[in-house]
mmCIF file of C-alpha atoms in Angstrom:
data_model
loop_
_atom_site.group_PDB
_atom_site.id
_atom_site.type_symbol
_atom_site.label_atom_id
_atom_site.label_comp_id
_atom_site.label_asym_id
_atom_site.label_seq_id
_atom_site.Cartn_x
_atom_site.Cartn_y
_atom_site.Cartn_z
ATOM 1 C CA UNK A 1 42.731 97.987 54.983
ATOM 2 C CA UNK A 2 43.936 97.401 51.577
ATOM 3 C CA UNK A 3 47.440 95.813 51.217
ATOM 4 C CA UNK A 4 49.830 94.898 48.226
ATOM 5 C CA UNK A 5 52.701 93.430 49.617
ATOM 6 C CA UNK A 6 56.028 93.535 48.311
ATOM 7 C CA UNK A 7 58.019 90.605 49.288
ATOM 8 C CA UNK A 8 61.037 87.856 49.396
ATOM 9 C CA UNK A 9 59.515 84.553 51.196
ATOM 10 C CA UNK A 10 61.601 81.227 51.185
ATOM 11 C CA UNK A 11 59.192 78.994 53.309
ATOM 12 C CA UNK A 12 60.131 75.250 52.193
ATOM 13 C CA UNK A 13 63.589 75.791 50.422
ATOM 14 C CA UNK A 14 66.279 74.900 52.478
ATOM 15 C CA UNK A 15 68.257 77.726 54.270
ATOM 16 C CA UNK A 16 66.251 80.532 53.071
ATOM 17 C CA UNK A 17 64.257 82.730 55.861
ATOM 18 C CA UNK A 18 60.282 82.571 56.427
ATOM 19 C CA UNK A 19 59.557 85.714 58.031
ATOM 20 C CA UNK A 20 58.093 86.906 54.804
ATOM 21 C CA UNK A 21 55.394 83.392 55.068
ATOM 22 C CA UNK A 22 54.869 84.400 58.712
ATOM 23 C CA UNK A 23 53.887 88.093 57.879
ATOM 24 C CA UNK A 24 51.616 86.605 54.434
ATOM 25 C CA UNK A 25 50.044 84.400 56.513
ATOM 26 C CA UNK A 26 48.949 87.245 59.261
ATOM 27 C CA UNK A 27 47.841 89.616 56.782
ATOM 28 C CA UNK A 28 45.973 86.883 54.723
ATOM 29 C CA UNK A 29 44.380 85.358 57.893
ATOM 30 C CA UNK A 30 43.690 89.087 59.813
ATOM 31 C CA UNK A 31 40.088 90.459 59.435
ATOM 32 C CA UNK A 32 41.487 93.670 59.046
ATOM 33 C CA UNK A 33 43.839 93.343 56.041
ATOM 34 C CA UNK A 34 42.571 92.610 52.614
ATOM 35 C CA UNK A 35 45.943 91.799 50.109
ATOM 36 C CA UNK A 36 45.031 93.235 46.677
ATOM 37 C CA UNK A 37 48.065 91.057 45.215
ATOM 38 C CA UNK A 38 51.520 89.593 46.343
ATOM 39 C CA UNK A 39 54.661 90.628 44.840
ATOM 40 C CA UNK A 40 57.917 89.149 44.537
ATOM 41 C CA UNK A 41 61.730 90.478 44.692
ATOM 42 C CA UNK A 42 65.079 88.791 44.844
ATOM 43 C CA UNK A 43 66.654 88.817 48.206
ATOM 44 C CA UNK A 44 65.777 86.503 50.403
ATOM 45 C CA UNK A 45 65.328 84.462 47.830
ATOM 46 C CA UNK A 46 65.070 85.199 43.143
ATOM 47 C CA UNK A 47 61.878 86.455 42.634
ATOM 48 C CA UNK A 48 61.097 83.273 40.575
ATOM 49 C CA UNK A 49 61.361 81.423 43.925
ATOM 50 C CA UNK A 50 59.630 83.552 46.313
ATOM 51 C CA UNK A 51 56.500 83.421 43.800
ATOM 52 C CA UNK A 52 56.799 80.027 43.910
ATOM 53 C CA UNK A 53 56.687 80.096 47.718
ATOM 54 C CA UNK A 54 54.070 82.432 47.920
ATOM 55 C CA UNK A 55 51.900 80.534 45.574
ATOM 56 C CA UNK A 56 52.581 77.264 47.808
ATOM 57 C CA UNK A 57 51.371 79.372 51.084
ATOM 58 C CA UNK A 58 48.066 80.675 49.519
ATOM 59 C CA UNK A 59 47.501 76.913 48.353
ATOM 60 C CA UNK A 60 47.964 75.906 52.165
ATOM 61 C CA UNK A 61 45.775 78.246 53.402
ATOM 62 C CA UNK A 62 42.889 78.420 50.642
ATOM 63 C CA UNK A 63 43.418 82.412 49.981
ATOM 64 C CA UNK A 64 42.355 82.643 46.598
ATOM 65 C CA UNK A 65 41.624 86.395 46.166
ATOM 66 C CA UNK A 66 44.765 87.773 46.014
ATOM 67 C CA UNK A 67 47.391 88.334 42.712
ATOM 68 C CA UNK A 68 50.559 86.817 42.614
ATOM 69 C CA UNK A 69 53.133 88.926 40.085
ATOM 70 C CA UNK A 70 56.939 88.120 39.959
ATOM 71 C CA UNK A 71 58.993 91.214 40.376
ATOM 72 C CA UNK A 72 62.551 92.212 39.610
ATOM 73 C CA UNK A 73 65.320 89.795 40.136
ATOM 74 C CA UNK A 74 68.241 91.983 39.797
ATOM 75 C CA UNK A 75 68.919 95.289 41.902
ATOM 76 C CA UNK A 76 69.132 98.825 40.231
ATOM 77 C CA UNK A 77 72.975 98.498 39.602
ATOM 78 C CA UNK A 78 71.908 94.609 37.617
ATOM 79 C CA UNK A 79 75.109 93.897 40.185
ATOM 80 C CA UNK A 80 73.526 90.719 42.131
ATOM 81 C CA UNK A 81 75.817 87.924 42.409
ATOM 82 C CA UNK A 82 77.703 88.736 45.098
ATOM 83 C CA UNK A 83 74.603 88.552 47.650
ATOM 84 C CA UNK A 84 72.922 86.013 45.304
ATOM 85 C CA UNK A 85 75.637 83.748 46.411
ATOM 86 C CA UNK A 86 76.002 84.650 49.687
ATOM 87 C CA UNK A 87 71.901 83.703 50.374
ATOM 88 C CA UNK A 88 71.994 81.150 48.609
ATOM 89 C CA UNK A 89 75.048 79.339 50.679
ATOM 90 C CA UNK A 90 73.495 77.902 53.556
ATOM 91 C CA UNK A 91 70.978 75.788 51.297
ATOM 92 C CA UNK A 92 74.087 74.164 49.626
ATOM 93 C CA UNK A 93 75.261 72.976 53.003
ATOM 94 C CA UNK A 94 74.389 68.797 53.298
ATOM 95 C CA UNK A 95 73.917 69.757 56.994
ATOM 96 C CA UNK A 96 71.154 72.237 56.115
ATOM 97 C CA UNK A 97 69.525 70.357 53.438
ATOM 98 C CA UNK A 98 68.554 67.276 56.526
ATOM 99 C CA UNK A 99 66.878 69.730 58.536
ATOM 100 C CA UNK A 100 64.454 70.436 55.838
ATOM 101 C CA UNK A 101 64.603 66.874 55.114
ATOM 102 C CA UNK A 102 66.278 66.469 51.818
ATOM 103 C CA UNK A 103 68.818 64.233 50.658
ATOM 104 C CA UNK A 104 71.102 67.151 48.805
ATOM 105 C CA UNK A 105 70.691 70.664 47.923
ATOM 106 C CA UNK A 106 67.740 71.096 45.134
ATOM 107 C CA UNK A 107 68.032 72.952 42.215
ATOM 108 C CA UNK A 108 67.916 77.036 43.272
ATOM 109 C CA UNK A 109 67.013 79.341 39.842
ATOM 110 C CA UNK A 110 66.955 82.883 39.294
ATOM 111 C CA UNK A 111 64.986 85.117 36.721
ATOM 112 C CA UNK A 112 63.288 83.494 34.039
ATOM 113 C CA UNK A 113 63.484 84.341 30.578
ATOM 114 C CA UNK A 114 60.789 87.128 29.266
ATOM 115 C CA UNK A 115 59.262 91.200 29.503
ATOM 116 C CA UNK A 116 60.022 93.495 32.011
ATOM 117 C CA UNK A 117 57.773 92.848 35.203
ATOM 118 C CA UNK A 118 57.462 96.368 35.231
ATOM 119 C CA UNK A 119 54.548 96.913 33.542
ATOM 120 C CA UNK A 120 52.429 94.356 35.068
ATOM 121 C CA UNK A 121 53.421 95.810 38.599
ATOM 122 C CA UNK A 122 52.276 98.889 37.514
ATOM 123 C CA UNK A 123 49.036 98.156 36.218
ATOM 124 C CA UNK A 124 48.504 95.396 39.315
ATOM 125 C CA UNK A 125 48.946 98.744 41.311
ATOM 126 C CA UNK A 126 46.153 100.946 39.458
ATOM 127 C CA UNK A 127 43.921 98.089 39.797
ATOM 128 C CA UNK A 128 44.361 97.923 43.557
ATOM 129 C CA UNK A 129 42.360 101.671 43.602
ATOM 130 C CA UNK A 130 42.721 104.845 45.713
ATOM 131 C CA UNK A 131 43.422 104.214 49.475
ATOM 132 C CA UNK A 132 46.132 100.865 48.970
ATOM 133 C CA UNK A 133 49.173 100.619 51.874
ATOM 134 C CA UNK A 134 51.949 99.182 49.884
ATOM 135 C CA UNK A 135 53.834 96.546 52.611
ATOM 136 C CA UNK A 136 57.699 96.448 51.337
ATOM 137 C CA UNK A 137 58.966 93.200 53.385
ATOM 138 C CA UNK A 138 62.223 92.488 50.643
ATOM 139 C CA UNK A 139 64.778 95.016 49.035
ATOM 140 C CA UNK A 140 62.812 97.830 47.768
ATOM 141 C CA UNK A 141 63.783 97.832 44.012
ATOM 142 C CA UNK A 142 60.008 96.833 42.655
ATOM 143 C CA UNK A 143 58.941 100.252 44.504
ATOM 144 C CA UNK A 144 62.127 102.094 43.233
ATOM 145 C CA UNK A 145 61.685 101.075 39.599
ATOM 146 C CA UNK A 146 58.025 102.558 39.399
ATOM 147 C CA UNK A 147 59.293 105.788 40.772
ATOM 148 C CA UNK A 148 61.582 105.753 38.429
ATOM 149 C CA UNK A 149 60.024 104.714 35.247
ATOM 150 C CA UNK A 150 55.944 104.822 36.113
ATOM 151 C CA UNK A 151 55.551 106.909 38.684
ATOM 152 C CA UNK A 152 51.526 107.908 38.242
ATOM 153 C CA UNK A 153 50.817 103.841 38.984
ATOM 154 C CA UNK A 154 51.502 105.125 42.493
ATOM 155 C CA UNK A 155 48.653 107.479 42.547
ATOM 156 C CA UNK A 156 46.602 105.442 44.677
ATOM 157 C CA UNK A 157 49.259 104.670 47.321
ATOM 158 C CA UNK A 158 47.983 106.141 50.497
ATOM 159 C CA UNK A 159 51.465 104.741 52.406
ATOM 160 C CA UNK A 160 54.660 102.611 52.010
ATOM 161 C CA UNK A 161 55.943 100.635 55.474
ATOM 162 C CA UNK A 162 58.604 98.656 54.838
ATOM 163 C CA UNK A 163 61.312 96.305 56.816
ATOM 164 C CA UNK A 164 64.835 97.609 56.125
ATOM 165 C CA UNK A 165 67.735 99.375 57.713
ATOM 166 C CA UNK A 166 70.263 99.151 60.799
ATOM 167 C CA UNK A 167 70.895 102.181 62.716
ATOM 168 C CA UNK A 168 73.223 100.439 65.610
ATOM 169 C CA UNK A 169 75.922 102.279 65.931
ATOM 170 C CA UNK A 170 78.484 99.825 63.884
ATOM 171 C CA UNK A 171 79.080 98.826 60.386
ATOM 172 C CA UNK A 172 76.465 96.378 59.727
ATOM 173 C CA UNK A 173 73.590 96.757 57.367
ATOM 174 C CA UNK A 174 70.633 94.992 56.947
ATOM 175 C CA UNK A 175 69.587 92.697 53.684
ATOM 176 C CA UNK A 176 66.697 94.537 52.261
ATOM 177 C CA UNK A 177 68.548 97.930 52.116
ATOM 178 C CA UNK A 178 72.388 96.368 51.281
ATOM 179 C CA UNK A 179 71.220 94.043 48.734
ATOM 180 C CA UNK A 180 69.885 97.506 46.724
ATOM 181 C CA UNK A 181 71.377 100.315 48.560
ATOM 182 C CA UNK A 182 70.615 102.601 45.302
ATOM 183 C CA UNK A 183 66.776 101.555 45.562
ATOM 184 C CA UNK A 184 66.616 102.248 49.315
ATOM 185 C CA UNK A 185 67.917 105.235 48.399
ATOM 186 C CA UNK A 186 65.344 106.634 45.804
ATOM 187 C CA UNK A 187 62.509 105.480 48.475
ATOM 188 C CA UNK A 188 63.514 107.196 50.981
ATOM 189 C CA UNK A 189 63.970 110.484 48.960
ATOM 190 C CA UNK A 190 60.630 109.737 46.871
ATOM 191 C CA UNK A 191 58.567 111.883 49.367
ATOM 192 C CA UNK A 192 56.245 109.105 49.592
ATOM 193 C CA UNK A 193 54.524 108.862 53.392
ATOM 194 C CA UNK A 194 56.808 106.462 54.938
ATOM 195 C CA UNK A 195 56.633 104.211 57.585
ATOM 196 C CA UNK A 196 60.163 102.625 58.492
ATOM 197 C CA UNK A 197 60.669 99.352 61.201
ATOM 198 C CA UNK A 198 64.733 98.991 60.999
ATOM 199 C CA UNK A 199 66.360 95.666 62.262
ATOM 200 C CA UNK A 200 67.117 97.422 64.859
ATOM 201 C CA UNK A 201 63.946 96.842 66.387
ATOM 202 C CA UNK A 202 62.901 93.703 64.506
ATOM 203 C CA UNK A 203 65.965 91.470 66.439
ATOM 204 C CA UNK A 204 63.968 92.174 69.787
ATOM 205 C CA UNK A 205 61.130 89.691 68.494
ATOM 206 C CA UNK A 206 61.472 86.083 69.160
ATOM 207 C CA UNK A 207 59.891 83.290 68.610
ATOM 208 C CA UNK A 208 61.632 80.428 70.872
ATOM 209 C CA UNK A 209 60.918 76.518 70.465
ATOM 210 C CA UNK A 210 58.776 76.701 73.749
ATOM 211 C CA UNK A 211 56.662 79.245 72.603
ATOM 212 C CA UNK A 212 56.230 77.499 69.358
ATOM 213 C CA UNK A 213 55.261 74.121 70.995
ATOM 214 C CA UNK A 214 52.432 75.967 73.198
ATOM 215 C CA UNK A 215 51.072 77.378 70.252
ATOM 216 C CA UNK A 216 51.283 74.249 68.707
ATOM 217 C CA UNK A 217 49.744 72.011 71.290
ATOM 218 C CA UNK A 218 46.627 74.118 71.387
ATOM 219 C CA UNK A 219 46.598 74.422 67.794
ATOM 220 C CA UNK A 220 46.331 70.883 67.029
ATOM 221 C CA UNK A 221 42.990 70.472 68.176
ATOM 222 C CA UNK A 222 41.525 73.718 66.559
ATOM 223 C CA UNK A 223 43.863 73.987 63.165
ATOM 224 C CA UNK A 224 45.420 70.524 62.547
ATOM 225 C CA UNK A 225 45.925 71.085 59.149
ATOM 226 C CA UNK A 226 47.063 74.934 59.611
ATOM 227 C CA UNK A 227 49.251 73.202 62.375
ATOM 228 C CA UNK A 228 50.504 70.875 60.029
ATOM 229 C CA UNK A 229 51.240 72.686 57.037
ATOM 230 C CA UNK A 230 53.096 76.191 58.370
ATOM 231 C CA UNK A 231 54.746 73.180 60.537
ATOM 232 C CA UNK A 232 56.393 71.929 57.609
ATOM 233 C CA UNK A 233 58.346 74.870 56.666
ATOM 234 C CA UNK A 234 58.405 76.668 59.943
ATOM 235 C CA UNK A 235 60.084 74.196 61.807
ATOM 236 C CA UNK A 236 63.353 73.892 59.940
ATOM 237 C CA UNK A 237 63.723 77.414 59.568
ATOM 238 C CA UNK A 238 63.661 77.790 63.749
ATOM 239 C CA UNK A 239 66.086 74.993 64.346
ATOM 240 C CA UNK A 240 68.152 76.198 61.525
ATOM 241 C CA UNK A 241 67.985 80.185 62.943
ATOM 242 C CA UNK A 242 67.945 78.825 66.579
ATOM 243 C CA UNK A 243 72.208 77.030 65.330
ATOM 244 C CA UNK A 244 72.988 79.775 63.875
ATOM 245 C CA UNK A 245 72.001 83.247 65.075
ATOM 246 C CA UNK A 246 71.966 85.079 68.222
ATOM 247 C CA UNK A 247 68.279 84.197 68.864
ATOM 248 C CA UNK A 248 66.909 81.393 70.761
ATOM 249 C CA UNK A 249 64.560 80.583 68.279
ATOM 250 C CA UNK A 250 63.747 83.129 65.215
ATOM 251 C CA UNK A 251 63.127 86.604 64.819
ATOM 252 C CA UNK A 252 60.065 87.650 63.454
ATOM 253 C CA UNK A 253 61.066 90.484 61.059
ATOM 254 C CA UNK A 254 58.347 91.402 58.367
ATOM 255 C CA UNK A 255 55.746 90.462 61.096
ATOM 256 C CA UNK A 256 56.122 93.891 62.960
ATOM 257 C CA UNK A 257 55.307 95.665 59.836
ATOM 258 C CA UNK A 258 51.694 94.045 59.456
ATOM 259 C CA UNK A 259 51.417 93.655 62.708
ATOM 260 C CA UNK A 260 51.816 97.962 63.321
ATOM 261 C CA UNK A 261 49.314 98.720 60.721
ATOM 262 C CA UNK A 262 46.589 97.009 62.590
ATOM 263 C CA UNK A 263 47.188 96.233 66.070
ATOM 264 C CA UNK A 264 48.919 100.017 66.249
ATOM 265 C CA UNK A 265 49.209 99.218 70.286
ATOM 266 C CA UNK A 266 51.525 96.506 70.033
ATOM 267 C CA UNK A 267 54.304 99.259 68.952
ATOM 268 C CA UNK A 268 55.791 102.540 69.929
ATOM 269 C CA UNK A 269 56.913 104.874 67.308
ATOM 270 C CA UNK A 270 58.357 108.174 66.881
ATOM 271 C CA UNK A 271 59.031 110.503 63.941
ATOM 272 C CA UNK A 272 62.982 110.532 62.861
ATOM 273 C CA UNK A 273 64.876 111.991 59.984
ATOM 274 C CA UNK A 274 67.208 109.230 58.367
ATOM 275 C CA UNK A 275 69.441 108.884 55.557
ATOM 276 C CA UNK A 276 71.144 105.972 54.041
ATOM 277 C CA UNK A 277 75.079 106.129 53.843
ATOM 278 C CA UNK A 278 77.367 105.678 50.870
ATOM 279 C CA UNK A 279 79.689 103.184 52.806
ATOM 280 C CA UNK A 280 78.603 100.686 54.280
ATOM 281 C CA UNK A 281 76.521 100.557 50.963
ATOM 282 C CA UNK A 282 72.754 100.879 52.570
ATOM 283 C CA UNK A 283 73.455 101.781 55.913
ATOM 284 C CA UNK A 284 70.857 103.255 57.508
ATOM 285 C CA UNK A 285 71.866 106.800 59.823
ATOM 286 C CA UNK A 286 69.747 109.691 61.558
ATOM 287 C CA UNK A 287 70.261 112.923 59.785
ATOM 288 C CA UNK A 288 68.799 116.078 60.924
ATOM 289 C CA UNK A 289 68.590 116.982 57.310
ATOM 290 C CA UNK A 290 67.270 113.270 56.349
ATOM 291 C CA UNK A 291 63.800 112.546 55.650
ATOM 292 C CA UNK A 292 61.095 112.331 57.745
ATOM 293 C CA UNK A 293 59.282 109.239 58.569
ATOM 294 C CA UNK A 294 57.225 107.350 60.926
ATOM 295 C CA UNK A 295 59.792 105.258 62.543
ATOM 296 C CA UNK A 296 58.479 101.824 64.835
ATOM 297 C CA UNK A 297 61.116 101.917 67.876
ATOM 298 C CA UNK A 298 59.657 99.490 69.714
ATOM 299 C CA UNK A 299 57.535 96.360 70.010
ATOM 300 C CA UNK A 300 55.631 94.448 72.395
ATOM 301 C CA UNK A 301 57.259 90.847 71.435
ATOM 302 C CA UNK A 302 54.801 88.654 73.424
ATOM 303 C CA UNK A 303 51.397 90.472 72.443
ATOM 304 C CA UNK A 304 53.094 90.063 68.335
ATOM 305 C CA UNK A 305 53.371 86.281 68.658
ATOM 306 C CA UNK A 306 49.575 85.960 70.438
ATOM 307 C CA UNK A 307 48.491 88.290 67.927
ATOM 308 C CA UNK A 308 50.004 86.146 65.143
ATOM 309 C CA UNK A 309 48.974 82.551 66.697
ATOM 310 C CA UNK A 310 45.209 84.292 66.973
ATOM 311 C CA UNK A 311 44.870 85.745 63.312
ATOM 312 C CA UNK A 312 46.808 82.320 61.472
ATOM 313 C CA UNK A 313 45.652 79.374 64.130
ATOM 314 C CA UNK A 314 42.740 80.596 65.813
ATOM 315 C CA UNK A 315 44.868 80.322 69.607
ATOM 316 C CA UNK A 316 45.563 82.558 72.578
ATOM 317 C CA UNK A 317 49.221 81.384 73.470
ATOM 318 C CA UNK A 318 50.168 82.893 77.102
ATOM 319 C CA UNK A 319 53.693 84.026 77.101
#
């Protein structure tokens, strides 16, 4: 299956999420997924950091094939430093910065200076061929702007699945649609096939600290330096989630989106017609007059983490 993905990872700057390394380094370890290229958005993280990160991961684990291209780093609106500063918080906190084991909070930078990354996203995408599954793990604004500005690059796209929304029945939202409501917005209206895994069922995964050390103790003998390196960046992200969310441990977010396209039993799904609301901005909401999409609605959270410790370490952990 060819992939581009369409991401925001943070692994190794303090305070910033890894579910976006976790789900890179299933799809670039699984014998079913070839990535075509890896691109970057703000969110999570500025799109000049989450190439950075990304680069650092495919250095770690020897993937050479696929492109790396820096995406936007501002949403539709160009409105981002309310959320900028709101993600970018917790890696300011002295308290955060010793459980990734610096001394004070680095340097964080946003866009850097030159063209529009539009272009090169576009032709990255025409490259890619007929038949590519575009994987949207961040906000979806990379995706939005080539609908809006070059649509034929998208010729070849056979299917979008993407991370984002909250249906619960309360005013939160989730990041990837809140952060550019007005790009969720022109995705979900695109007409483009769309598979759709909300938060809603994306905060039922869980990776715990016991779980983790059984995957680690059998992956020390077979992947020591696998072990070692997704250890490094891993590890202070599930103490740091594990202090500070309702989780005992981490959710595994952008996992369930791989992980659907090619282990298809490890999900249910159902088709739904959804909408996102005007207030809160990005809130996702079923519609009978919504679109249609293919919506994940559940997931098997023990056969996701042996599926994941399998394709990246080369272990069976039990549950």
């Amino acid at each position: 299956m060819k992939v581009v993905i369409d991401c925001d990872p943070g692994n190794g700057i303090p305070g910033a999420n890894v579910d976006d390394a976790i789900a890179l380094a299933f799809a670039l370890r699984h014998p079913e997924i070839e990535v075509e290229s890896i691109w970057t958005v703000f969110g999570n993280t500025s799109a000049a950091e989450g190439r950075d990160a990304a680069a650092r991961l495919l250095r770690e684990l020897g993937a050479r094939g696929p492109r790396l291209l820096q995406g936007a780093d501002t949403p539709l609106s160009g409105e981002r430093a309310a959320w900028r500063s709101r993600l970018d918080a917790p890696g300011r906190s002295p308290e955060v910065c010793r459980r990734w084991g610096v001394a004070e909070p680095p340097h964080r930078y946003g866009a850097e200076a030159g063209e529009d990354p539009l272009p090169a996203l576009a032709a990255d995408l025409l490259a890619a061929g007929d038949g590519v599954t575009l994987v949207c793990l961040g906000p979806l604004t990379n995706l939005a702007r080539l609908l809006r500005h070059a649509p034929a690059a998208l010729a070849g796209v056979e299917r979008v699945c993407l991370m984002g929304g909250f249906l619960a029945r309360n005013e939160d939202v989730d990041t990837n649609f809140a952060v550019d409501p007005h790009a969720a917005r022109a995705v979900l209206r695109s007409g483009l096939p769309l598979t759709v895994v909300p938060l809603d069922v994306t905060r039922t995964t869980e990776l715990s600290w016991e779980r983790w050390t059984r995957i680690s103790a059998e992956a020390r003998a077979r992947s020591p330096e696998d072990l070692a390196s997704i250890g490094r960046w891993l590890e202070p992200w599930l103490a740091h989630s594990s202090a500070t969310r309702p989780v005992n441990g981490m959710w595994l977010h952008d996992l369930v989106v791989l992980a659907a396209l090619v282990e298809p039993g490890l999900v249910a799904r159902a088709r739904r017609r959804v909408r996102t609301a005007e207030r809160p901005p990005g809130k996702l909401l079923r519609d009978p007059e919504g679109t249609e999409v293919d919506m994940v609605t559940a997931v098997d959270n023990d056969r996701l983490v042996e599926a994941w410790a399998e394709a990246v370490l080369g272990v069976r952990s039990g549950a």
